[in-house]
Coordinates of C-alpha atoms and ligand atoms in Angstrom, one line a residue:
Chain A
X1 CA -29.4 -30.5 39.7
X2 CA -31.5 -31.5 36.8
X3 CA -35.2 -31.3 37.6
X4 CA -38.6 -31.2 36.2
X5 CA -40.6 -28.1 36.9
X6 CA -44.4 -28.2 36.9
X7 CA -47.1 -25.6 37.0
X8 CA -50.8 -26.5 36.6
X9 CA -50.5 -25.3 32.9
X10 CA -47.1 -26.5 31.8
X11 CA -44.0 -28.6 32.4
X12 CA -40.3 -28.1 31.5
X13 CA -36.9 -29.4 32.3
X14 CA -34.7 -27.1 34.3
X15 CA -31.4 -27.1 36.1
X16 CA -31.9 -26.2 39.8
X17 CA -29.1 -24.3 41.4
X18 CA -29.0 -24.4 45.2
X19 CA -27.4 -21.1 46.2
X20 CA -26.6 -19.1 49.2
X21 CA -28.5 -16.0 48.2
X22 CA -26.2 -13.5 49.9
X23 CA -22.9 -15.1 49.0
X24 CA -24.1 -15.7 45.4
X25 CA -24.2 -11.9 45.0
X26 CA -20.4 -11.7 45.2
X27 CA -19.8 -14.1 42.3
X28 CA -22.7 -13.7 39.9
X29 CA -24.8 -10.8 38.9
X30 CA -28.2 -12.5 38.8
X31 CA -29.3 -10.2 41.7
X32 CA -28.8 -7.3 39.4
X33 CA -30.8 -8.8 36.6
X34 CA -34.2 -8.9 38.3
X35 CA -37.1 -7.7 36.2
X36 CA -38.3 -4.6 37.9
X37 CA -41.7 -4.8 39.5
X38 CA -41.8 -8.5 39.3
X39 CA -41.0 -9.9 42.7
X40 CA -37.6 -9.9 44.5
X41 CA -34.5 -11.8 45.1
X42 CA -34.7 -14.9 47.3
X43 CA -34.2 -14.3 51.0
X44 CA -33.2 -17.1 53.5
X45 CA -35.7 -15.8 56.0
X46 CA -38.6 -16.7 53.6
X47 CA -38.7 -20.4 53.0
X48 CA -39.5 -22.2 49.8
X49 CA -38.7 -19.5 47.3
X50 CA -37.5 -20.0 43.8
X51 CA -36.1 -17.5 41.4
X52 CA -36.9 -18.2 37.7
X53 CA -36.2 -16.4 34.5
X54 CA -38.5 -14.5 32.2
X55 CA -38.0 -17.2 29.6
X56 CA -38.8 -19.9 32.1
X57 CA -41.9 -18.0 33.3
X58 CA -43.1 -17.9 29.7
X59 CA -42.7 -21.6 29.2
X60 CA -44.4 -22.4 32.5
X61 CA -47.2 -20.0 31.5
X62 CA -46.4 -17.8 34.5
X63 CA -46.2 -14.8 32.3
X64 CA -49.2 -13.2 30.9
X65 CA -50.5 -9.9 29.5
X66 CA -53.4 -8.3 31.1
X67 CA -54.9 -4.8 30.7
X68 CA -56.1 -3.2 33.9
X69 CA -57.1 0.3 34.9
X70 CA -53.6 0.7 36.3
X71 CA -52.1 -0.3 33.0
X72 CA -54.2 2.3 31.2
X73 CA -53.2 4.9 33.7
X74 CA -49.6 4.0 33.3
X75 CA -49.8 4.3 29.5
X76 CA -51.5 7.6 29.8
X77 CA -48.6 8.7 31.9
X78 CA -46.2 7.7 29.1
X79 CA -48.1 9.9 26.7
X80 CA -49.9 7.3 24.7
X81 CA -52.8 9.1 22.9
X82 CA -56.3 8.8 24.1
X83 CA -57.6 7.4 20.9
X84 CA -55.3 4.4 21.3
X85 CA -56.2 4.0 25.0
X86 CA -59.9 4.1 24.1
X87 CA -59.6 0.9 22.2
X88 CA -58.1 -1.0 25.2
X89 CA -60.7 -1.2 28.0
X90 CA -62.8 -4.0 26.4
X91 CA -59.7 -6.2 26.7
X92 CA -59.7 -5.7 30.4
X93 CA -59.2 -8.6 32.7
X94 CA -58.5 -11.1 29.9
X95 CA -55.3 -12.9 30.4
X96 CA -53.1 -13.6 27.4
X97 CA -50.7 -16.4 28.1
X98 CA -48.2 -15.8 25.4
X99 CA -46.8 -12.7 23.8
X100 CA -48.0 -14.0 20.4
X101 CA -51.6 -14.2 21.5
X102 CA -51.4 -10.7 22.9
X103 CA -49.7 -9.4 19.7
X104 CA -52.4 -11.0 17.6
X105 CA -55.2 -9.3 19.5
X106 CA -53.4 -6.0 19.3
X107 CA -52.9 -6.5 15.6
X108 CA -56.6 -6.8 15.0
X109 CA -57.3 -3.6 16.8
X110 CA -54.5 -1.3 15.7
X111 CA -52.9 -0.3 12.4
X112 CA -49.3 -1.2 11.7
X113 CA -48.1 2.3 12.4
X114 CA -49.8 2.5 15.7
X115 CA -48.4 -0.9 16.6
X116 CA -44.9 0.1 15.6
X117 CA -45.1 3.2 17.9
X118 CA -47.0 1.9 20.8
X119 CA -47.0 -1.9 20.6
X120 CA -44.0 -2.3 22.8
X121 CA -45.1 0.2 25.3
X122 CA -48.5 -1.4 25.7
X123 CA -46.9 -4.9 25.9
X124 CA -44.4 -3.7 28.5
X125 CA -47.2 -2.1 30.6
X126 CA -49.6 -5.1 30.3
X127 CA -46.9 -7.7 31.1
X128 CA -47.5 -9.4 34.4
X129 CA -46.0 -12.4 36.1
X130 CA -47.7 -14.8 38.5
X131 CA -45.4 -14.0 41.4
X132 CA -45.9 -16.3 44.4
X133 CA -47.4 -19.0 42.1
X134 CA -46.4 -22.5 43.1
X135 CA -43.9 -24.4 41.0
X136 CA -43.5 -28.1 41.7
X137 CA -39.9 -29.4 41.3
X138 CA -39.3 -33.1 40.8
X139 CA -35.8 -34.4 41.0
X140 CA -33.7 -37.4 41.9
X141 CA -32.2 -37.4 45.4
X142 CA -28.9 -38.8 44.3
X143 CA -29.8 -42.4 45.1
X144 CA -32.2 -42.6 42.3
X145 CA -35.4 -42.0 44.3
X146 CA -37.5 -39.2 42.9
X147 CA -38.4 -36.5 45.4
X148 CA -40.8 -33.6 45.0
X149 CA -40.9 -30.2 46.5
X150 CA -43.2 -27.2 46.1
X151 CA -41.7 -23.7 45.8
X152 CA -43.1 -20.3 45.3
X153 CA -41.9 -18.0 42.6
X154 CA -40.3 -15.1 44.5
X155 CA -38.9 -13.1 41.5
X156 CA -38.1 -13.1 37.8
X157 CA -34.7 -12.5 36.3
X158 CA -33.6 -11.9 32.8
X159 CA -30.1 -12.0 31.6
X160 CA -28.8 -11.5 28.0
X161 CA -28.1 -15.2 27.7
X162 CA -31.4 -16.9 26.7
X163 CA -29.9 -20.4 26.7
X164 CA -28.9 -20.0 30.3
X165 CA -32.2 -18.3 31.2
X166 CA -34.3 -21.1 29.8
X167 CA -32.8 -23.7 32.1
X168 CA -31.5 -22.1 35.2
X169 CA -33.6 -21.6 38.3
X170 CA -32.4 -20.8 41.8
X171 CA -33.5 -22.1 45.2
X172 CA -32.0 -21.9 48.6
X173 CA -29.1 -24.5 48.9
X174 CA -30.2 -25.6 52.4
X175 CA -33.8 -26.4 51.2
X176 CA -32.5 -28.2 48.2
X177 CA -30.4 -30.4 50.5
X178 CA -33.3 -31.1 52.7
X179 CA -35.4 -32.0 49.8
X180 CA -32.9 -34.6 48.8
X181 CA -32.8 -35.9 52.4
X182 CA -29.3 -34.6 53.3
X183 CA -28.4 -32.7 56.4
X184 CA -25.4 -31.1 54.8
X185 CA -25.4 -28.8 51.8
X186 CA -23.9 -30.7 48.9
X187 CA -21.5 -28.4 47.2
X188 CA -21.2 -29.2 43.5
X189 CA -19.6 -26.0 42.4
X190 CA -17.6 -23.2 43.9
X191 CA -17.5 -20.2 41.7
X192 CA -14.5 -17.9 42.0
X193 CA -14.7 -14.4 40.5
X194 CA -11.2 -13.1 39.8
X195 CA -10.3 -9.4 39.6
X196 CA -8.4 -10.0 36.4
X197 CA -9.7 -12.4 33.7
X198 CA -6.2 -13.0 32.5
X199 CA -5.3 -14.6 35.9
X200 CA -7.7 -17.5 35.2
X201 CA -5.0 -19.9 33.9
X202 CA -2.6 -19.3 36.8
X203 CA -5.3 -19.6 39.4
X204 CA -6.5 -22.8 37.8
X205 CA -3.0 -24.3 38.0
X206 CA -2.7 -23.3 41.7
X207 CA -6.1 -24.7 42.6
X208 CA -5.5 -28.0 40.8
X209 CA -2.7 -28.6 43.2
X210 CA -5.0 -28.5 46.2
X211 CA -8.3 -29.6 44.6
X212 CA -7.9 -33.3 45.6
X213 CA -9.5 -34.8 42.5
X214 CA -12.2 -32.2 42.0
X215 CA -12.1 -30.6 38.6
X216 CA -11.1 -27.0 38.2
X217 CA -12.3 -25.3 35.1
X218 CA -11.8 -21.8 33.7
X219 CA -14.6 -20.0 32.0
X220 CA -13.1 -20.9 28.7
X221 CA -13.5 -24.6 29.4
X222 CA -17.0 -24.1 30.8
X223 CA -18.3 -22.1 27.9
X224 CA -16.0 -22.8 25.0
X225 CA -18.5 -21.3 22.4
X226 CA -18.7 -18.1 24.4
X227 CA -14.9 -18.1 24.7
X228 CA -14.6 -18.6 20.9
X229 CA -17.1 -15.9 20.2
X230 CA -15.2 -13.6 22.5
X231 CA -11.9 -14.4 20.7
X232 CA -13.6 -13.7 17.4
X233 CA -14.9 -10.4 18.7
X234 CA -11.4 -9.4 19.8
X235 CA -10.0 -10.4 16.4
X236 CA -12.7 -8.5 14.5
X237 CA -12.1 -5.5 16.8
X238 CA -8.4 -5.5 15.9
X239 CA -9.2 -5.9 12.2
X240 CA -11.7 -3.0 12.3
X241 CA -9.3 -0.8 14.3
X242 CA -6.6 -1.6 11.9
X243 CA -8.7 -0.6 8.9
X244 CA -9.9 2.5 10.7
X245 CA -6.4 3.5 11.7
X246 CA -5.2 3.0 8.1
X247 CA -8.0 5.2 6.9
X248 CA -7.1 7.8 9.5
X249 CA -3.5 7.7 8.5
X250 CA -4.3 8.3 4.9
X251 CA -6.7 11.1 5.9
X252 CA -4.1 12.8 7.9
X253 CA -1.4 12.5 5.3
X254 CA -3.7 13.7 2.6
X255 CA -4.9 16.7 4.7
X256 CA -1.5 17.7 5.8
X257 CA 0.1 17.3 2.3
X258 CA -2.7 19.6 1.0
X259 CA -2.1 22.1 3.8
X260 CA 1.7 22.1 3.0
X261 CA 1.0 22.5 -0.7
X262 CA -1.3 25.3 -0.2
X263 CA 1.1 27.0 2.1
X264 CA 4.3 26.4 0.2
X265 CA 4.9 30.1 -0.1
X266 CA 4.3 30.8 3.5
X267 CA 6.6 28.0 4.5
X268 CA 9.3 29.3 2.1
X269 CA 8.9 32.8 3.7
X270 CA 9.2 31.3 7.2
X271 CA 12.4 29.5 6.2
X272 CA 13.8 32.6 4.5
X273 CA 13.3 34.8 7.5
X274 CA 14.7 32.4 10.0
X275 CA 12.5 29.4 11.0
X276 CA 15.0 26.6 11.2
X277 CA 14.2 23.0 10.3
X278 CA 13.5 21.9 13.8
X279 CA 10.9 24.6 14.2
X280 CA 9.3 23.9 10.8
X281 CA 9.2 20.2 11.6
X282 CA 7.6 20.6 15.0
X283 CA 5.2 23.2 13.6
X284 CA 3.8 20.6 11.1
X285 CA 3.8 17.9 13.7
X286 CA 2.0 20.0 16.3
X287 CA -0.5 21.1 13.7
X288 CA -1.3 17.5 12.8
X289 CA -1.6 16.5 16.4
X290 CA -3.9 19.4 17.2
X291 CA -6.0 18.6 14.2
X292 CA -6.2 14.9 15.2
X293 CA -6.9 15.7 18.8
X294 CA -9.7 18.1 18.0
X295 CA -11.2 15.4 15.8
X296 CA -10.6 12.7 18.3
X297 CA -12.2 14.7 21.2
X298 CA -15.2 15.5 19.1
X299 CA -15.5 11.9 17.9
X300 CA -15.1 10.6 21.4
X301 CA -17.8 12.8 22.9
X302 CA -20.2 11.8 20.0
X303 CA -19.2 8.1 20.5
X304 CA -19.7 8.3 24.2
X305 CA -23.1 9.9 23.8
X306 CA -24.2 7.3 21.3
X307 CA -23.0 4.4 23.4
X308 CA -24.7 6.0 26.4
X309 CA -28.0 6.2 24.6
X310 CA -27.8 2.8 23.1
X311 CA -26.6 1.4 26.4
X312 CA -30.0 2.5 27.8
X313 CA -32.2 1.5 24.8
X314 CA -30.2 -1.4 23.5
X315 CA -29.6 -2.3 19.9
X316 CA -32.2 -4.7 18.7
X317 CA -30.9 -7.1 16.0
X318 CA -34.4 -7.8 14.9
X319 CA -33.4 -9.6 11.7
X320 CA -30.9 -11.9 13.4
X321 CA -32.5 -12.0 16.8
X322 CA -33.4 -15.6 16.6
X323 CA -29.9 -16.6 15.5
X324 CA -28.4 -14.6 18.3
X325 CA -30.7 -16.1 20.9
X326 CA -30.1 -19.6 19.6
X327 CA -26.4 -19.0 20.2
X328 CA -27.1 -17.8 23.7
X329 CA -26.7 -14.2 23.1
X330 CA -29.5 -11.6 23.6
X331 CA -31.2 -10.2 20.6
X332 CA -31.1 -6.9 22.2
X333 CA -27.5 -5.9 22.9
X334 CA -26.5 -3.1 25.3
X335 CA -23.2 -1.7 24.3
X336 CA -20.8 -0.7 27.0
X337 CA -17.5 1.0 26.6
X338 CA -15.0 0.6 29.4
X339 CA -12.5 3.4 30.2
X340 CA -9.5 1.4 29.3
X341 CA -11.0 0.8 25.8
X342 CA -11.3 4.6 25.5
X343 CA -7.8 5.2 26.7
X344 CA -6.4 2.5 24.4
X345 CA -8.2 3.9 21.4
X346 CA -7.1 7.4 22.1
X347 CA -3.5 6.4 22.5
X348 CA -3.8 4.5 19.2
X349 CA -5.2 7.5 17.5
X350 CA -2.5 9.8 18.8
X351 CA 0.3 7.3 17.8
X352 CA -1.2 7.0 14.3
X353 CA -1.4 10.8 14.1
X354 CA 2.2 11.2 15.0
X355 CA 3.4 8.5 12.7
X356 CA 1.4 9.8 9.7
X357 CA 2.4 13.4 10.3
X358 CA 6.1 12.4 9.9
X359 CA 5.9 12.2 6.1
X360 CA 4.2 15.6 5.5
X361 CA 6.6 17.1 8.0
X362 CA 9.6 15.7 6.2
X363 CA 8.1 16.9 2.9
X364 CA 7.9 20.4 4.3
X365 CA 11.6 20.2 5.4
X366 CA 12.6 19.3 1.9
X367 CA 11.2 22.5 0.5
X368 CA 13.8 24.9 -0.9
X369 CA 12.9 28.4 0.2
X370 CA 13.9 29.9 -3.2
X371 CA 11.6 27.5 -5.1
X372 CA 8.9 27.7 -2.5
X373 CA 8.8 31.5 -2.7
X374 CA 8.7 31.4 -6.5
X375 CA 5.4 29.3 -6.5
X376 CA 2.3 31.3 -7.3
Chain B
X1 CA 33.9 48.3 7.5
X2 CA 31.7 47.2 4.6
X3 CA 28.4 45.6 5.5
X4 CA 28.4 43.4 2.5
X5 CA 31.0 42.4 -0.1
X6 CA 30.6 40.3 -3.3
X7 CA 33.7 39.1 -5.1
X8 CA 33.4 37.8 -8.6
X9 CA 30.1 36.0 -7.8
X10 CA 28.7 33.6 -10.4
X11 CA 25.5 31.6 -10.5
X12 CA 24.9 29.1 -13.3
X13 CA 21.8 27.1 -13.8
X14 CA 22.2 23.8 -15.6
X15 CA 18.7 22.6 -15.4
X16 CA 17.9 22.5 -19.1
X17 CA 20.3 21.7 -22.0
X18 CA 21.6 25.2 -22.0
X19 CA 23.6 26.7 -19.2
X20 CA 22.1 29.9 -17.9
X21 CA 24.6 32.3 -16.3
X22 CA 22.0 34.1 -14.2
X23 CA 24.7 36.0 -12.3
X24 CA 27.9 36.3 -14.2
X25 CA 30.9 37.7 -12.3
X26 CA 29.5 40.4 -10.0
X27 CA 31.8 42.3 -7.7
X28 CA 30.1 44.9 -5.4
X29 CA 30.3 46.3 -1.9
X30 CA 27.8 48.1 0.3
X31 CA 28.4 50.5 3.2
X32 CA 26.3 51.0 6.3
X33 CA 23.0 52.8 5.7
X34 CA 23.0 52.7 1.9
X35 CA 19.8 53.0 -0.1
X36 CA 20.5 51.1 -3.3
X37 CA 18.3 50.0 -6.2
X38 CA 19.2 47.1 -8.5
X39 CA 17.6 47.7 -11.9
X40 CA 17.6 45.8 -15.1
X41 CA 15.2 44.1 -17.5
X42 CA 13.3 41.0 -16.7
X43 CA 15.6 38.0 -16.6
X44 CA 18.7 40.1 -16.0
X45 CA 19.4 38.3 -12.7
X46 CA 18.1 40.7 -10.1
X47 CA 16.2 38.0 -8.1
X48 CA 19.0 35.5 -8.4
X49 CA 21.5 38.1 -7.1
X50 CA 19.3 39.1 -4.1
X51 CA 18.8 35.4 -3.3
X52 CA 22.6 34.9 -3.2
X53 CA 23.1 38.0 -1.0
X54 CA 20.4 36.8 1.3
X55 CA 21.9 33.3 1.7
X56 CA 18.8 31.7 0.3
X57 CA 20.9 30.3 -2.6
X58 CA 24.6 29.4 -2.9
X59 CA 26.8 30.9 -5.6
X60 CA 28.5 28.6 -8.1
X61 CA 31.7 30.5 -7.5
X62 CA 32.8 33.7 -5.9
X63 CA 32.6 34.9 -2.3
X64 CA 29.9 36.8 -0.4
X65 CA 31.0 38.3 2.9
X66 CA 28.5 39.9 5.3
X67 CA 30.0 41.9 8.2
X68 CA 33.2 39.9 7.8
X69 CA 31.5 36.5 7.7
X70 CA 31.9 34.4 4.5
X71 CA 28.5 32.9 3.9
X72 CA 30.0 29.7 2.2
X73 CA 31.7 28.9 5.5
X74 CA 28.5 28.6 7.4
X75 CA 26.7 25.3 7.9
X76 CA 23.1 25.3 6.8
X77 CA 21.7 25.6 10.3
X78 CA 24.1 28.4 11.2
X79 CA 23.2 30.1 7.9
X80 CA 19.5 30.1 8.9
X81 CA 20.4 31.6 12.3
X82 CA 22.7 34.1 10.7
X83 CA 20.1 35.1 8.2
X84 CA 17.6 35.7 11.0
X85 CA 19.9 38.0 12.9
X86 CA 21.5 39.9 10.0
X87 CA 19.1 40.1 7.1
X88 CA 15.6 41.4 6.7
X89 CA 13.5 40.3 3.8
X90 CA 10.6 42.0 1.9
X91 CA 9.0 40.0 -0.8
X92 CA 7.1 41.0 -3.9
X93 CA 3.9 39.5 -2.8
X94 CA 4.1 40.6 0.9
X95 CA 4.0 37.0 2.3
X96 CA 2.6 37.9 5.7
X97 CA 1.3 35.1 7.8
X98 CA -2.5 35.3 7.0
X99 CA -3.7 34.1 10.4
X100 CA -1.6 36.6 12.4
X101 CA -2.4 40.3 13.0
X102 CA -0.1 43.1 11.9
X103 CA 1.5 43.2 15.3
X104 CA 2.0 39.4 15.5
X105 CA 3.5 39.3 12.1
X106 CA 6.1 41.9 13.1
X107 CA 6.7 40.3 16.5
X108 CA 7.2 36.8 15.0
X109 CA 11.0 37.0 14.5
X110 CA 11.5 38.6 17.8
X111 CA 9.7 35.6 19.3
X112 CA 11.9 33.2 17.4
X113 CA 14.9 35.2 18.9
X114 CA 13.3 35.0 22.4
X115 CA 13.1 38.7 23.0
X116 CA 11.3 39.6 26.3
X117 CA 7.7 40.7 26.0
X118 CA 8.4 44.4 26.9
X119 CA 11.2 44.6 24.3
X120 CA 9.0 43.0 21.7
X121 CA 6.0 45.3 22.3
X122 CA 8.2 48.4 22.4
X123 CA 9.9 47.5 19.1
X124 CA 6.7 46.4 17.4
X125 CA 4.8 49.6 18.2
X126 CA 7.8 51.7 17.3
X127 CA 8.0 50.1 13.9
X128 CA 4.2 50.1 13.2
X129 CA 4.2 53.7 14.1
X130 CA 7.1 54.4 11.7
X131 CA 5.3 52.7 8.8
X132 CA 2.1 54.6 9.7
X133 CA 0.0 51.7 10.8
X134 CA -0.5 52.5 14.5
X135 CA -4.2 52.2 13.9
X136 CA -4.0 48.8 12.2
X137 CA -2.1 46.9 14.9
X138 CA -4.7 44.2 15.3
X139 CA -5.8 43.9 11.7
X140 CA -5.3 40.7 9.7
X141 CA -3.4 40.9 6.4
X142 CA -6.7 40.1 4.5
X143 CA -8.2 43.2 6.0
X144 CA -5.5 45.5 4.7
X145 CA -4.6 47.0 1.3
X146 CA -1.5 45.8 -0.6
X147 CA 0.4 49.0 0.4
X148 CA -0.5 48.5 4.0
X149 CA 0.5 44.8 3.9
X150 CA 3.9 45.7 2.3
X151 CA 4.4 48.3 5.0
X152 CA 3.8 45.6 7.7
X153 CA 6.4 43.5 5.7
X154 CA 8.9 46.3 5.9
X155 CA 8.3 46.6 9.7
X156 CA 8.8 42.8 10.0
X157 CA 12.0 42.9 8.0
X158 CA 13.4 45.6 10.4
X159 CA 12.1 43.9 13.6
X160 CA 15.3 42.2 14.7
X161 CA 17.6 45.2 13.8
X162 CA 19.3 43.5 10.8
X163 CA 22.4 44.8 9.0
X164 CA 20.5 45.2 5.8
X165 CA 17.1 44.6 4.2
X166 CA 16.7 42.9 0.9
X167 CA 13.5 43.6 -1.1
X168 CA 12.9 41.9 -4.4
X169 CA 10.5 44.2 -6.4
X170 CA 8.7 45.4 -3.3
X171 CA 6.5 47.8 -5.3
X172 CA 5.6 45.5 -8.2
X173 CA 2.2 44.7 -6.9
X174 CA 1.4 48.3 -5.8
X175 CA -0.2 51.3 -7.4
X176 CA 2.1 54.2 -8.0
X177 CA 0.8 56.2 -5.0
X178 CA 1.3 53.3 -2.6
X179 CA 4.7 52.6 -4.2
X180 CA 5.9 56.2 -3.6
X181 CA 4.6 56.1 0.0
X182 CA 6.4 52.8 0.6
X183 CA 9.6 54.2 -0.7
X184 CA 9.3 57.3 1.4
X185 CA 8.9 55.1 4.5
X186 CA 11.8 52.9 3.5
X187 CA 14.0 55.9 3.0
X188 CA 13.0 57.4 6.4
X189 CA 13.8 54.1 8.1
X190 CA 17.0 53.8 6.2
X191 CA 17.9 57.2 7.7
X192 CA 16.6 56.6 11.2
X193 CA 17.7 53.1 11.8
X194 CA 21.0 53.3 9.8
X195 CA 20.1 50.1 8.0
X196 CA 21.1 49.4 4.4
X197 CA 18.3 48.8 2.0
X198 CA 18.9 46.9 -1.3
X199 CA 15.9 46.6 -3.5
X200 CA 15.3 45.5 -7.1
X201 CA 12.9 47.3 -9.3
X202 CA 12.1 48.1 -12.9
X203 CA 9.9 51.0 -12.0
X204 CA 11.5 54.3 -13.1
X205 CA 9.8 56.4 -10.4
X206 CA 11.1 54.1 -7.7
X207 CA 14.6 54.2 -9.2
X208 CA 14.6 58.0 -9.0
X209 CA 14.3 57.8 -5.2
X210 CA 17.4 55.5 -4.8
X211 CA 20.7 57.0 -3.6
X212 CA 22.6 54.4 -5.6
X213 CA 21.6 52.6 -8.8
X214 CA 23.2 49.4 -9.9
X215 CA 22.2 48.3 -13.4
X216 CA 22.3 44.6 -14.3
X217 CA 22.2 43.1 -17.8
X218 CA 22.6 39.4 -18.5
X219 CA 23.9 38.8 -15.0
X220 CA 26.6 41.5 -15.3
X221 CA 26.8 44.9 -13.6
X222 CA 26.8 47.4 -16.4
X223 CA 26.7 50.6 -14.3
X224 CA 26.9 51.5 -10.7
X225 CA 26.2 55.2 -9.9
X226 CA 25.8 57.0 -6.6
X227 CA 23.8 60.2 -6.5
X228 CA 22.5 62.6 -3.9
Ligands
ADP401 N1 15.8 27.9 -10.8 C1 16.2 28.3 -12.0 N2 16.6 27.4 -13.0 C2 17.0 27.7 -14.2 N3 17.1 29.0 -14.6 C3 16.7 30.0 -13.7 C4 16.3 29.7 -12.4 N4 16.0 30.9 -11.8 C5 16.3 31.8 -12.7 N5 16.7 31.3 -13.8 C6 17.1 32.1 -15.0 O1 18.1 33.0 -14.6 C7 17.9 34.2 -15.3 C8 17.8 35.4 -14.3 O2 16.5 35.2 -13.6 P1 16.0 36.2 -12.5 O3 17.1 36.3 -11.4 O4 14.7 35.7 -12.0 O5 15.9 37.6 -13.2 P2 15.0 38.9 -12.8 O6 14.6 38.8 -11.4 O7 15.9 40.0 -13.1 O8 13.8 38.9 -13.7 C9 16.7 34.1 -16.1 O9 17.1 33.8 -17.5 C10 16.0 32.9 -15.6 O10 15.3 32.2 -16.6
MG402 MG1 12.8 38.8 -10.4

């Protein structure tokens, strides 16, 4: 439901989702996106809790930076040099309500290089949320009468979708119903998480038969821009893969033709003493495949390691961060590679290797042993 | 029975404007366990003749019969197999497989012929001993002298107990001492294994060691003498 959220310092429009905290876990991953050390997930046993995002906390001025003795200790633990730490204590106990203010203060105290190295660490350590702070929600009860309820922030979440984060806040569905003067929970939305994304269309068709006038939407219809982006990504992926495979094919053909050229005499000798065509052919093919597999395995280990590291640290698109965030994507992207992607790519590489080894192998077959032996 | 018979064999190259009669009507036959040299000036057709005998090249006309089998009647796949079983080759530039050891080079054909491991080992060590390389069994060709490499090549040629061994100028890249040593080993194996050796050369000292000398000129046999 659309609502107005108030804190003593700020006001913003939000969409309140009444959820069943436990059952919500099975369809969305909000519960996995909690900011560590900043509160917890709502619990039915504790009344009046609201879960808001990092972005929302910032707007509502529930997010601040504060240097405490603990923060300094923590930074020391992370191996920030003493000469940096020494310049922090006089900031102690001052609250900075926006990242910008905090940055500006730091900028005055530290050189650019120091900031580049330690700025993020200091900001992360000093970041604090006003957990348990009251948020006043004002909304219409459905008949047009405004109602108001006070909630306490129980936790902070942060997803990669800033557009979503800015608006979405979560409260217990039963409390939201009570606030609107209803005994029953009003269900506006039933989320269904499918095991296979490709089934979405089929399931929609089936549900529409029994939905008695309620609308059934697939994720594509709900988030057409995300769907479009997703389609583009897949298209780009195939284009890149296509280009890479083409380069791979040329690489293999080139390498193997060179190998055959260099070993013309050896091949001629092998043919003379009794290697038949089938054996020559399979020898070249096997050689190509081994060569490719060696490269592929090395590449995959390297690729996996890089993704593993970047998956932890994230890739920050600092230059385009704003554009990304405006589109609802996070500026910091955490790459993940699924096993089937790996398998698919491996198969593609092997198939490319086999296809591109055909030509060199045929070339080797066409060698005439007499001519091949004569070459110097 | 004759191991090898050539009847009026011709090989003509048409590649340029002029026709080259590289082999021009050669009729020859070889018995079991012969030790024959083919001599003649450069361009006289020695290599071409050996390629024809070895089934690497097809004559323009004439007939080549090995152990009763007319080579021209074999399909190309049969010919390869026939070659593997009946003919050993020694090349001027050794042509060993560089990534394999001496032992593995000798074993190679036996592997292609699917010999058992014991048979292979036995034959390989027997041959490497015969060519005096018992101590170089595991050496790569690049770690051996030219003479040693050519001795491995001779061992390889004999591996599958062929009817005869063809060697095109086997000593051309060797110094005279290694050449004499190689010839002695070939002669010994010729005697012990009862296998015919046919080698081309234009080295007078090598010619001296042959039991039969066939002289070619312009693709024709001009003399064929047997001596003891
Ligand atoms: N592939 C070929 N194409 C055209 N002419 C060739 C070819 N091979 C050999 N010849 C010619 O055949 C003749 C005999 O050559 P070759 O058998 O190599 O002689 P040798 O080994 O006694 O030096 C030479 O005149 C050579 O130029
Ligand atoms: Mg020659």
